[in-house]
GROMACS .gro file of N, CA and C in nm:
model
  426
    1MET      N    1  -0.726   9.196   2.024
    1MET     CA    2  -0.816   9.099   1.970
    1MET      C    3  -0.893   9.156   1.852
    2GLY      N    4  -0.900   9.285   1.837
    2GLY     CA    5  -0.974   9.347   1.729
    2GLY      C    6  -0.911   9.329   1.592
    3ASN      N    7  -0.777   9.310   1.584
    3ASN     CA    8  -0.709   9.295   1.455
    3ASN      C    9  -0.692   9.151   1.412
    4GLU      N   10  -0.737   9.053   1.492
    4GLU     CA   11  -0.721   8.912   1.457
    4GLU      C   12  -0.814   8.876   1.343
    5THR      N   13  -0.768   8.790   1.255
    5THR     CA   14  -0.855   8.736   1.150
    5THR      C   15  -0.859   8.585   1.168
    6THR      N   16  -0.973   8.527   1.135
    6THR     CA   17  -0.985   8.382   1.148
    6THR      C   18  -0.923   8.316   1.027
    7SER      N   19  -0.873   8.197   1.049
    7SER     CA   20  -0.809   8.123   0.941
    7SER      C   21  -0.911   8.039   0.868
    8ILE      N   22  -0.893   8.029   0.738
    8ILE     CA   23  -0.977   7.943   0.654
    8ILE      C   24  -0.886   7.830   0.604
    9PHE      N   25  -0.937   7.707   0.610
    9PHE     CA   26  -0.862   7.591   0.565
    9PHE      C   27  -0.938   7.522   0.454
   10CYS      N   28  -0.866   7.461   0.362
   10CYS     CA   29  -0.926   7.383   0.254
   10CYS      C   30  -0.988   7.258   0.314
   11SER      N   31  -1.111   7.228   0.276
   11SER     CA   32  -1.180   7.111   0.331
   11SER      C   33  -1.125   6.980   0.275
   12LYS      N   34  -1.049   6.986   0.165
   12LYS     CA   35  -0.996   6.863   0.106
   12LYS      C   36  -0.855   6.831   0.155
   13CYS      N   37  -0.764   6.929   0.143
   13CYS     CA   38  -0.624   6.900   0.177
   13CYS      C   39  -0.582   6.957   0.312
   14GLY      N   40  -0.661   7.047   0.372
   14GLY     CA   41  -0.630   7.101   0.503
   14GLY      C   42  -0.531   7.215   0.504
   15ILE      N   43  -0.489   7.262   0.388
   15ILE     CA   44  -0.392   7.371   0.379
   15ILE      C   45  -0.461   7.503   0.418
   16LYS      N   46  -0.387   7.589   0.490
   16LYS     CA   47  -0.440   7.719   0.529
   16LYS      C   48  -0.447   7.809   0.406
   17ILE      N   49  -0.562   7.871   0.385
   17ILE     CA   50  -0.582   7.961   0.271
   17ILE      C   51  -0.533   8.100   0.313
   18LYS      N   52  -0.434   8.150   0.241
   18LYS     CA   53  -0.374   8.279   0.276
   18LYS      C   54  -0.458   8.395   0.226
   19ASN      N   55  -0.507   8.386   0.102
   19ASN     CA   56  -0.588   8.493   0.044
   19ASN      C   57  -0.734   8.456   0.058
   20ARG      N   58  -0.808   8.529   0.139
   20ARG     CA   59  -0.947   8.499   0.168
   20ARG      C   60  -1.038   8.523   0.049
   21GLU      N   61  -0.988   8.590  -0.053
   21GLU     CA   62  -1.070   8.618  -0.171
   21GLU      C   63  -1.064   8.503  -0.272
   22ASN      N   64  -0.975   8.406  -0.254
   22ASN     CA   65  -0.962   8.293  -0.347
   22ASN      C   66  -1.090   8.210  -0.348
   23LYS      N   67  -1.126   8.163  -0.465
   23LYS     CA   68  -1.241   8.072  -0.477
   23LYS      C   69  -1.195   7.927  -0.482
   24PHE      N   70  -1.064   7.905  -0.509
   24PHE     CA   71  -1.010   7.771  -0.519
   24PHE      C   72  -0.883   7.762  -0.436
   25CYS      N   73  -0.857   7.643  -0.381
   25CYS     CA   74  -0.735   7.618  -0.305
   25CYS      C   75  -0.616   7.623  -0.401
   26SER      N   76  -0.512   7.696  -0.363
   26SER     CA   77  -0.394   7.708  -0.450
   26SER      C   78  -0.310   7.580  -0.449
   27TYR      N   79  -0.330   7.492  -0.352
   27TYR     CA   80  -0.252   7.369  -0.343
   27TYR      C   81  -0.317   7.254  -0.420
   28CYS      N   82  -0.448   7.229  -0.396
   28CYS     CA   83  -0.513   7.113  -0.457
   28CYS      C   84  -0.619   7.149  -0.561
   29GLY      N   85  -0.659   7.277  -0.570
   29GLY     CA   86  -0.757   7.319  -0.668
   29GLY      C   87  -0.901   7.298  -0.626
   30ASN      N   88  -0.924   7.256  -0.502
   30ASN     CA   89  -1.058   7.233  -0.452
   30ASN      C   90  -1.134   7.365  -0.440
   31GLU      N   91  -1.262   7.364  -0.478
   31GLU     CA   92  -1.344   7.485  -0.467
   31GLU      C   93  -1.371   7.514  -0.320
   32LEU      N   94  -1.345   7.638  -0.278
   32LEU     CA   95  -1.366   7.678  -0.140
   32LEU      C   96  -1.510   7.725  -0.125
   33ASN      N   97  -1.579   7.674  -0.024
   33ASN     CA   98  -1.719   7.707  -0.002
   33ASN      C   99  -1.731   7.816   0.104
   34ILE      N  100  -1.677   7.931   0.073
   34ILE     CA  101  -1.684   8.045   0.165
   34ILE      C  102  -1.786   8.141   0.107
   35SER      N  103  -1.897   8.157   0.176
   35SER     CA  104  -1.999   8.246   0.125
   35SER      C  105  -1.956   8.391   0.144
   36LYS      N  106  -2.003   8.477   0.058
   36LYS     CA  107  -1.968   8.619   0.067
   36LYS      C  108  -2.021   8.679   0.196
   37GLU      N  109  -2.136   8.630   0.241
   37GLU     CA  110  -2.194   8.682   0.364
   37GLU      C  111  -2.105   8.651   0.484
   38LYS      N  112  -2.048   8.530   0.488
   38LYS     CA  113  -1.963   8.492   0.599
   38LYS      C  114  -1.837   8.579   0.601
   39VAL      N  115  -1.778   8.602   0.485
   39VAL     CA  116  -1.659   8.686   0.477
   39VAL      C  117  -1.692   8.828   0.522
   40ALA      N  118  -1.808   8.879   0.479
   40ALA     CA  119  -1.848   9.014   0.518
   40ALA      C  120  -1.872   9.022   0.668
   41GLU      N  121  -1.935   8.919   0.725
   41GLU     CA  122  -1.958   8.919   0.870
   41GLU      C  123  -1.827   8.919   0.945
   42GLU      N  124  -1.730   8.841   0.899
   42GLU     CA  125  -1.602   8.833   0.969
   42GLU      C  126  -1.527   8.965   0.962
   43LYS      N  127  -1.541   9.038   0.853
   43LYS     CA  128  -1.470   9.164   0.838
   43LYS      C  129  -1.536   9.275   0.919
   44ASN      N  130  -1.669   9.272   0.931
   44ASN     CA  131  -1.742   9.384   0.990
   44ASN      C  132  -1.781   9.365   1.136
   45ILE      N  133  -1.793   9.245   1.184
   45ILE     CA  134  -1.842   9.221   1.319
   45ILE      C  135  -1.730   9.164   1.405
   46ASN      N  136  -1.688   9.238   1.505
   46ASN     CA  137  -1.581   9.192   1.592
   46ASN      C  138  -1.634   9.107   1.707
   47ASP      N  139  -1.761   9.123   1.745
   47ASP     CA  140  -1.816   9.050   1.859
   47ASP      C  141  -1.833   8.902   1.833
   48ASP      N  142  -1.856   8.862   1.710
   48ASP     CA  143  -1.884   8.722   1.678
   48ASP      C  144  -1.760   8.646   1.631
   49LYS      N  145  -1.641   8.699   1.651
   49LYS     CA  146  -1.520   8.633   1.601
   49LYS      C  147  -1.496   8.498   1.668
   50ASP      N  148  -1.540   8.481   1.793
   50ASP     CA  149  -1.515   8.355   1.862
   50ASP      C  150  -1.584   8.237   1.793
   51MET      N  151  -1.696   8.261   1.729
   51MET     CA  152  -1.767   8.150   1.667
   51MET      C  153  -1.694   8.099   1.542
   52TYR      N  154  -1.601   8.173   1.485
   52TYR     CA  155  -1.527   8.129   1.368
   52TYR      C  156  -1.386   8.082   1.402
   53GLN      N  157  -1.349   8.080   1.529
   53GLN     CA  158  -1.213   8.046   1.567
   53GLN      C  159  -1.182   7.898   1.551
   54ASN      N  160  -1.281   7.810   1.560
   54ASN     CA  161  -1.256   7.667   1.560
   54ASN      C  162  -1.293   7.605   1.426
   55ASN      N  163  -1.216   7.636   1.322
   55ASN     CA  164  -1.235   7.571   1.192
   55ASN      C  165  -1.171   7.432   1.199
   56VAL      N  166  -1.251   7.330   1.179
   56VAL     CA  167  -1.204   7.192   1.192
   56VAL      C  168  -1.212   7.125   1.056
   57VAL      N  169  -1.105   7.062   1.016
   57VAL     CA  170  -1.102   6.984   0.894
   57VAL      C  171  -1.110   6.838   0.935
   58VAL      N  172  -1.214   6.770   0.889
   58VAL     CA  173  -1.234   6.629   0.923
   58VAL      C  174  -1.180   6.545   0.809
   59ARG      N  175  -1.094   6.450   0.843
   59ARG     CA  176  -1.039   6.359   0.743
   59ARG      C  177  -1.082   6.218   0.779
   60TYR      N  178  -1.123   6.146   0.679
   60TYR     CA  179  -1.167   6.009   0.698
   60TYR      C  180  -1.060   5.915   0.643
   61ASP      N  181  -0.953   5.902   0.715
   61ASP     CA  182  -0.846   5.813   0.673
   61ASP      C  183  -0.880   5.671   0.715
   62LYS      N  184  -0.882   5.582   0.619
   62LYS     CA  185  -0.909   5.442   0.645
   62LYS      C  186  -0.779   5.365   0.638
   63ASN      N  187  -0.762   5.271   0.728
   63ASN     CA  188  -0.644   5.186   0.730
   63ASN      C  189  -0.671   5.064   0.643
   64PRO      N  190  -0.602   5.048   0.530
   64PRO     CA  191  -0.626   4.935   0.441
   64PRO      C  192  -0.608   4.798   0.507
   65SER      N  193  -0.512   4.786   0.598
   65SER     CA  194  -0.490   4.658   0.666
   65SER      C  195  -0.608   4.621   0.755
   66VAL      N  196  -0.664   4.720   0.824
   66VAL     CA  197  -0.780   4.694   0.908
   66VAL      C  198  -0.898   4.650   0.822
   67ALA      N  199  -0.918   4.715   0.710
   67ALA     CA  200  -1.027   4.678   0.619
   67ALA      C  201  -1.011   4.535   0.570
   68ALA      N  202  -0.890   4.497   0.534
   68ALA     CA  203  -0.865   4.361   0.484
   68ALA      C  204  -0.888   4.256   0.593
   69ILE      N  205  -0.839   4.283   0.712
   69ILE     CA  206  -0.856   4.187   0.823
   69ILE      C  207  -1.003   4.172   0.860
   70LEU      N  208  -1.075   4.284   0.868
   70LEU     CA  209  -1.218   4.277   0.899
   70LEU      C  210  -1.294   4.199   0.793
   71THR      N  211  -1.259   4.219   0.668
   71THR     CA  212  -1.329   4.149   0.561
   71THR      C  213  -1.304   3.999   0.569
   72PHE      N  214  -1.181   3.959   0.589
   72PHE     CA  215  -1.149   3.817   0.589
   72PHE      C  216  -1.210   3.745   0.708
   73PHE      N  217  -1.202   3.804   0.826
   73PHE     CA  218  -1.248   3.734   0.946
   73PHE      C  219  -1.397   3.755   0.975
   74LEU      N  220  -1.461   3.853   0.916
   74LEU     CA  221  -1.605   3.873   0.935
   74LEU      C  222  -1.681   3.838   0.807
   75PHE      N  223  -1.623   3.758   0.723
   75PHE     CA  224  -1.689   3.702   0.604
   75PHE      C  225  -1.752   3.810   0.516
   76CYS      N  226  -1.671   3.897   0.464
   76CYS     CA  227  -1.705   3.999   0.365
   76CYS      C  228  -1.777   4.121   0.423
   77LEU      N  229  -1.822   4.115   0.545
   77LEU     CA  230  -1.905   4.223   0.595
   77LEU      C  231  -1.825   4.336   0.660
   78GLY      N  232  -1.726   4.304   0.740
   78GLY     CA  233  -1.656   4.403   0.822
   78GLY      C  234  -1.582   4.509   0.745
   79GLY      N  235  -1.504   4.469   0.646
   79GLY     CA  236  -1.423   4.566   0.572
   79GLY      C  237  -1.506   4.661   0.489
   80GLN      N  238  -1.611   4.610   0.426
   80GLN     CA  239  -1.697   4.697   0.346
   80GLN      C  240  -1.774   4.794   0.438
   81PHE      N  241  -1.820   4.747   0.553
   81PHE     CA  242  -1.886   4.837   0.649
   81PHE      C  243  -1.786   4.942   0.700
   82TYR      N  244  -1.664   4.900   0.727
   82TYR     CA  245  -1.558   4.991   0.773
   82TYR      C  246  -1.533   5.101   0.670
   83ASN      N  247  -1.539   5.065   0.542
   83ASN     CA  248  -1.517   5.163   0.435
   83ASN      C  249  -1.642   5.246   0.404
   84GLY      N  250  -1.754   5.214   0.468
   84GLY     CA  251  -1.878   5.288   0.443
   84GLY      C  252  -1.957   5.233   0.325
   85GLN      N  253  -1.924   5.115   0.279
   85GLN     CA  254  -1.992   5.054   0.165
   85GLN      C  255  -2.087   4.946   0.217
   86ILE      N  256  -2.196   4.990   0.278
   86ILE     CA  257  -2.289   4.901   0.346
   86ILE      C  258  -2.358   4.805   0.248
   87LEU      N  259  -2.415   4.859   0.142
   87LEU     CA  260  -2.487   4.776   0.046
   87LEU      C  261  -2.393   4.674  -0.019
   88LYS      N  262  -2.274   4.719  -0.052
   88LYS     CA  263  -2.176   4.628  -0.112
   88LYS      C  264  -2.143   4.514  -0.017
   89GLY      N  265  -2.129   4.542   0.112
   89GLY     CA  266  -2.102   4.439   0.211
   89GLY      C  267  -2.214   4.338   0.220
   90ILE      N  268  -2.337   4.386   0.218
   90ILE     CA  269  -2.452   4.295   0.224
   90ILE      C  270  -2.458   4.207   0.099
   91ILE      N  271  -2.435   4.265  -0.016
   91ILE     CA  272  -2.435   4.187  -0.141
   91ILE      C  273  -2.322   4.084  -0.140
   92PHE      N  274  -2.205   4.122  -0.091
   92PHE     CA  275  -2.093   4.028  -0.084
   92PHE      C  276  -2.125   3.910   0.009
   93VAL      N  277  -2.194   3.935   0.120
   93VAL     CA  278  -2.230   3.827   0.212
   93VAL      C  279  -2.328   3.731   0.145
   94VAL      N  280  -2.426   3.785   0.073
   94VAL     CA  281  -2.523   3.700   0.004
   94VAL      C  282  -2.452   3.614  -0.101
   95ILE      N  283  -2.363   3.675  -0.177
   95ILE     CA  284  -2.286   3.599  -0.278
   95ILE      C  285  -2.202   3.491  -0.211
   96LEU      N  286  -2.139   3.525  -0.099
   96LEU     CA  287  -2.055   3.428  -0.028
   96LEU      C  288  -2.138   3.309   0.022
   97ILE      N  289  -2.256   3.336   0.076
   97ILE     CA  290  -2.342   3.227   0.125
   97ILE      C  291  -2.383   3.136   0.010
   98ILE      N  292  -2.419   3.194  -0.103
   98ILE     CA  293  -2.454   3.113  -0.220
   98ILE      C  294  -2.336   3.029  -0.265
   99LEU      N  295  -2.218   3.088  -0.268
   99LEU     CA  296  -2.098   3.015  -0.312
   99LEU      C  297  -2.059   2.904  -0.215
  100ILE      N  298  -2.086   2.923  -0.087
  100ILE     CA  299  -2.056   2.818   0.011
  100ILE      C  300  -2.139   2.694  -0.021
  101TYR      N  301  -2.264   2.714  -0.059
  101TYR     CA  302  -2.350   2.600  -0.094
  101TYR      C  303  -2.311   2.535  -0.226
  102ILE      N  304  -2.256   2.614  -0.317
  102ILE     CA  305  -2.217   2.561  -0.447
  102ILE      C  306  -2.082   2.489  -0.438
  103ASN      N  307  -1.981   2.562  -0.388
  103ASN     CA  308  -1.846   2.506  -0.384
  103ASN      C  309  -1.764   2.588  -0.285
  104ILE      N  310  -1.707   2.524  -0.188
  104ILE     CA  311  -1.630   2.593  -0.083
  104ILE      C  312  -1.505   2.660  -0.139
  105ILE      N  313  -1.446   2.603  -0.244
  105ILE     CA  314  -1.326   2.662  -0.306
  105ILE      C  315  -1.363   2.796  -0.372
  106LEU      N  316  -1.476   2.799  -0.442
  106LEU     CA  317  -1.522   2.925  -0.502
  106LEU      C  318  -1.551   3.029  -0.394
  107ALA      N  319  -1.608   2.985  -0.283
  107ALA     CA  320  -1.637   3.076  -0.173
  107ALA      C  321  -1.508   3.134  -0.115
  108LEU      N  322  -1.407   3.050  -0.102
  108LEU     CA  323  -1.278   3.098  -0.050
  108LEU      C  324  -1.213   3.197  -0.146
  109LEU      N  325  -1.219   3.168  -0.275
  109LEU     CA  326  -1.165   3.261  -0.375
  109LEU      C  327  -1.240   3.394  -0.372
  110PHE      N  328  -1.371   3.388  -0.357
  110PHE     CA  329  -1.449   3.512  -0.349
  110PHE      C  330  -1.415   3.590  -0.222
  111LEU      N  331  -1.393   3.520  -0.111
  111LEU     CA  332  -1.354   3.587   0.013
  111LEU      C  333  -1.218   3.657  -0.003
  112ILE      N  334  -1.127   3.593  -0.075
  112ILE     CA  335  -0.997   3.657  -0.102
  112ILE      C  336  -1.016   3.781  -0.190
  113TYR      N  337  -1.104   3.771  -0.290
  113TYR     CA  338  -1.133   3.889  -0.373
  113TYR      C  339  -1.194   4.001  -0.289
  114ALA      N  340  -1.290   3.967  -0.203
  114ALA     CA  341  -1.355   4.069  -0.120
  114ALA      C  342  -1.254   4.136  -0.027
  115THR      N  343  -1.157   4.057   0.023
  115THR     CA  344  -1.052   4.113   0.108
  115THR      C  345  -0.966   4.212   0.029
  116TYR      N  346  -0.929   4.173  -0.093
  116TYR     CA  347  -0.852   4.263  -0.179
  116TYR      C  348  -0.931   4.390  -0.211
  117ASP      N  349  -1.060   4.374  -0.240
  117ASP     CA  350  -1.146   4.488  -0.272
  117ASP      C  351  -1.154   4.586  -0.156
  118ALA      N  352  -1.171   4.536  -0.035
  118ALA     CA  353  -1.177   4.623   0.083
  118ALA      C  354  -1.044   4.695   0.105
  119TYR      N  355  -0.933   4.623   0.086
  119TYR     CA  356  -0.799   4.683   0.100
  119TYR      C  357  -0.781   4.795  -0.002
  120LYS      N  358  -0.814   4.765  -0.129
  120LYS     CA  359  -0.796   4.862  -0.237
  120LYS      C  360  -0.882   4.987  -0.214
  121ASN      N  361  -1.008   4.968  -0.174
  121ASN     CA  362  -1.097   5.083  -0.152
  121ASN      C  363  -1.055   5.165  -0.032
  122ALA      N  364  -1.009   5.101   0.076
  122ALA     CA  365  -0.962   5.175   0.193
  122ALA      C  366  -0.839   5.258   0.156
  123LYS      N  367  -0.753   5.202   0.074
  123LYS     CA  368  -0.634   5.275   0.028
  123LYS      C  369  -0.673   5.397  -0.055
  124TYR      N  370  -0.773   5.379  -0.141
  124TYR     CA  371  -0.821   5.489  -0.225
  124TYR      C  372  -0.888   5.597  -0.141
  125ILE      N  373  -0.966   5.556  -0.041
  125ILE     CA  374  -1.031   5.652   0.048
  125ILE      C  375  -0.926   5.730   0.127
  126LYS      N  376  -0.823   5.662   0.174
  126LYS     CA  377  -0.716   5.728   0.249
  126LYS      C  378  -0.641   5.827   0.161
  127LYS      N  379  -0.616   5.788   0.037
  127LYS     CA  380  -0.543   5.875  -0.057
  127LYS      C  381  -0.620   6.004  -0.083
  128ASN      N  382  -0.752   5.997  -0.090
  128ASN     CA  383  -0.835   6.114  -0.121
  128ASN      C  384  -0.902   6.173   0.002
  129HIS      N  385  -0.849   6.144   0.121
  129HIS     CA  386  -0.895   6.201   0.247
  129HIS      C  387  -1.045   6.183   0.268
  130GLY      N  388  -1.094   6.064   0.242
  130GLY     CA  389  -1.233   6.033   0.268
  130GLY      C  390  -1.327   6.054   0.154
  131ASN      N  391  -1.280   6.115   0.047
  131ASN     CA  392  -1.367   6.140  -0.068
  131ASN      C  393  -1.357   6.022  -0.162
  132TYR      N  394  -1.448   5.925  -0.146
  132TYR     CA  395  -1.443   5.803  -0.225
  132TYR      C  396  -1.473   5.829  -0.372
  133PHE      N  397  -1.554   5.930  -0.401
  133PHE     CA  398  -1.597   5.955  -0.538
  133PHE      C  399  -1.513   6.059  -0.610
  134TYR      N  400  -1.402   6.102  -0.550
  134TYR     CA  401  -1.314   6.200  -0.613
  134TYR      C  402  -1.253   6.140  -0.738
  135ASN      N  403  -1.258   6.213  -0.848
  135ASN     CA  404  -1.216   6.157  -0.977
  135ASN      C  405  -1.135   6.262  -1.053
  136GLU      N  406  -1.016   6.292  -1.006
  136GLU     CA  407  -0.933   6.395  -1.066
  136GLU      C  408  -0.879   6.347  -1.201
  137GLY      N  409  -0.889   6.430  -1.301
  137GLY     CA  410  -0.832   6.400  -1.430
  137GLY      C  411  -0.914   6.302  -1.513
  138GLY      N  412  -1.031   6.265  -1.467
  138GLY     CA  413  -1.118   6.180  -1.546
  138GLY      C  414  -1.089   6.031  -1.536
  139TYR      N  415  -0.998   5.991  -1.448
  139TYR     CA  416  -0.973   5.847  -1.432
  139TYR      C  417  -0.985   5.812  -1.286
  140ASN      N  418  -1.000   5.686  -1.258
  140ASN     CA  419  -1.027   5.640  -1.123
  140ASN      C  420  -0.905   5.646  -1.032
  141GLY      N  421  -0.786   5.633  -1.085
  141GLY     CA  422  -0.665   5.647  -1.006
  141GLY      C  423  -0.624   5.524  -0.928
  142ASN      N  424  -0.692   5.414  -0.945
  142ASN     CA  425  -0.656   5.290  -0.874
  142ASN      C  426  -0.536   5.225  -0.935
   0.00000   0.00000   0.00000
């Protein structure tokens, strides 16, 4: 057990980092947040190795179909909440209520747009493993 080393994984793509001295993931280019103190502790202290054994990469994969269904059947609120866009969901509900009073056809068209928006955003979130604001190459990627 004295010669074991703990594995480090990229927080974005989940790939195992082979060289512990790297500052960036060789697969996706994500900056690795490994402090020098943590690396030094792992190299010098054998008693505390158990606390570093469970490196967990959390991925927030959203299902675009679920987002679309929730949006359509919960009147703009469900899909945006599912995607983590709480304020956007509330604003969409207010707009939908106003449109219902103005014209039911406009309200239905807006509901279809909101469903498409939830689907598109869930797909984007899934593509970037939960990082909604990831903007590689300077464009949105939609």
